[in-house]
Coordinates of C-alpha atoms in Angstrom, one line a residue:
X1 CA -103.3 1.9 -64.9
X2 CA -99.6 3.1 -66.2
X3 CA -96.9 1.2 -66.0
X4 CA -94.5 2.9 -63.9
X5 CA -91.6 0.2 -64.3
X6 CA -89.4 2.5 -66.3
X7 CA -89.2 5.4 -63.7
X8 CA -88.9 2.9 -61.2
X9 CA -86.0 1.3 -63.1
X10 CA -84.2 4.4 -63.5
X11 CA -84.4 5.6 -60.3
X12 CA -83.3 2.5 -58.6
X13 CA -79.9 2.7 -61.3
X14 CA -79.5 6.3 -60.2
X15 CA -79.7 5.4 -56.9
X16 CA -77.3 2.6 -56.5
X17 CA -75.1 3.5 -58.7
X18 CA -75.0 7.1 -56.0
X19 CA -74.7 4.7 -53.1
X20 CA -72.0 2.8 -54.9
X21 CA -69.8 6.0 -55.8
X22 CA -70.2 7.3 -52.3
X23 CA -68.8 3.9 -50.8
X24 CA -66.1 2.5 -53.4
X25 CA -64.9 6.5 -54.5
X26 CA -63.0 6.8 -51.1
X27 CA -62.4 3.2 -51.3
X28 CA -60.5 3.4 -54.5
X29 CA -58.9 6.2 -53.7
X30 CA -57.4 4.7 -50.6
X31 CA -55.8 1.3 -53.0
X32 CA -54.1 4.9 -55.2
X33 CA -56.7 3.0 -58.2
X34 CA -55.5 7.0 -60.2
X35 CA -54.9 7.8 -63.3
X36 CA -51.3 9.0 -63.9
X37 CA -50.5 11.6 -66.3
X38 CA -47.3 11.9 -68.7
X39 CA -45.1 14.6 -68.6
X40 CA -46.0 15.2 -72.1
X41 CA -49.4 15.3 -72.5
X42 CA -51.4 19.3 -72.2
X43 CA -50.7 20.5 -68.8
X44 CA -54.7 21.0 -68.1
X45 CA -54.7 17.2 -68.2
X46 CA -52.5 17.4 -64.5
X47 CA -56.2 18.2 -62.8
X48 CA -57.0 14.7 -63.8
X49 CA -53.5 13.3 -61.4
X50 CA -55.2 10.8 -59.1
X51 CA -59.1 10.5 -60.7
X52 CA -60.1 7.1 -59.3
X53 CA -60.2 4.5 -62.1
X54 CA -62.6 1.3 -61.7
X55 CA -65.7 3.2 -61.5
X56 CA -67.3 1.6 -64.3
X57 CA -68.3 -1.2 -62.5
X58 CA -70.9 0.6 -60.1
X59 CA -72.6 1.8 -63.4
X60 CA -72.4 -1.9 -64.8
X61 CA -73.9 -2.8 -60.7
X62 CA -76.5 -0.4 -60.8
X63 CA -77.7 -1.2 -64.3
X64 CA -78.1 -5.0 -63.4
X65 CA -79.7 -4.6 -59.6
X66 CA -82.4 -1.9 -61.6
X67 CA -83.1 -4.6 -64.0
X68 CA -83.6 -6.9 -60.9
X69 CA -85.7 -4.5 -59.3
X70 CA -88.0 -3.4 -62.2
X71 CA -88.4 -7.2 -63.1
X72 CA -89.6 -7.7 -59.1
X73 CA -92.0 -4.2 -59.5
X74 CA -93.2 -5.3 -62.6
X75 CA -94.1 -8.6 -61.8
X76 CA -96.1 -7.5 -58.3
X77 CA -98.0 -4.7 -60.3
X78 CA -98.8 -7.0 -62.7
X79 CA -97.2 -5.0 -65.5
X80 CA -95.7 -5.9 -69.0
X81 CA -92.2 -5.9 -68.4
X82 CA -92.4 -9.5 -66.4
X83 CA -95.0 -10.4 -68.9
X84 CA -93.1 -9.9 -71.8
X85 CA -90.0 -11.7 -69.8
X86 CA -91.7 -15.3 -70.5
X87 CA -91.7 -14.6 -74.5
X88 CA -88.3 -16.6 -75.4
X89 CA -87.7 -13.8 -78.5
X90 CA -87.8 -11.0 -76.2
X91 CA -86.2 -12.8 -73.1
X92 CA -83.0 -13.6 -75.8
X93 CA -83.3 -9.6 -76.8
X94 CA -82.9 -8.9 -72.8
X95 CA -79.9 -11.6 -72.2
X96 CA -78.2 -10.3 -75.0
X97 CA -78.5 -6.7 -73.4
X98 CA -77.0 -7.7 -70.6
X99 CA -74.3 -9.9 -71.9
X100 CA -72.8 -6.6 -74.0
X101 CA -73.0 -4.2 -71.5
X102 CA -70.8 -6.8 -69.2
X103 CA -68.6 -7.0 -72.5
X104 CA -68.0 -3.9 -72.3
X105 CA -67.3 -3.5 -68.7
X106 CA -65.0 -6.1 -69.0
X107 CA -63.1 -4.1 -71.7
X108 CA -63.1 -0.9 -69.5
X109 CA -62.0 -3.5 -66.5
X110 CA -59.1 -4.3 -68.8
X111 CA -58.6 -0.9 -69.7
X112 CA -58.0 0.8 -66.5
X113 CA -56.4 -2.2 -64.9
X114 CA -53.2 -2.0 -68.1
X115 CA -53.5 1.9 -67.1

């Protein structure tokens, strides 16, 4: 039997990450969460006046509730993903993972919040 946990991981990140832009988009739009544009930047960058900033975090959301929900598949199919979980080496390798891409969200946090 193949282990489907990978497709199923990346369609559940697709998926809320979808959900999330269709619900917080509007939101953040509402709160004027834009980017503003100088005067002296190239006038192509005016298109960009009001993009909605904060997005990252329903990237960073969808990322970690796939991770949640692969674990759950993988665990109730029997499969290696939850298996390989209990090894401590592997289960560091996965923390670690996690814990940089929330680095890194934090820094684009900071980034469009000074913006």
């Amino acid at each position: 039997m193949k282990d489907f946990t990978p497709v199923i991981a990346a369609a559940a990140a697709f998926a809320v990450t979808a959900l999330l832009g269709y619900i917080v988009i509007p939101y953040l739009r509402k709160l004027h969460f834009g980017q503003t544009i100088l005067e002296i930047g190239p006038k192509w960058h005016k298109d960009k006046q009001g993009t909605p900033t904060m997005g990252g975090f329903m990237i960073i959301a969808g990322v970690l509730l796939s991770l949640c929900i692969a674990y759950a598949y993988s665990a109730a199919a029997g499969g290696r993903f939850a298996l390989e979980m209990h090894d401590g080496y592997r289960l560091s390798v996965f923390l670690a993972g996690i814990l940089m891409a929330l680095l890194m969200a934090a820094i684009g946090f900071m980034d469009d919040y000074i913006k």
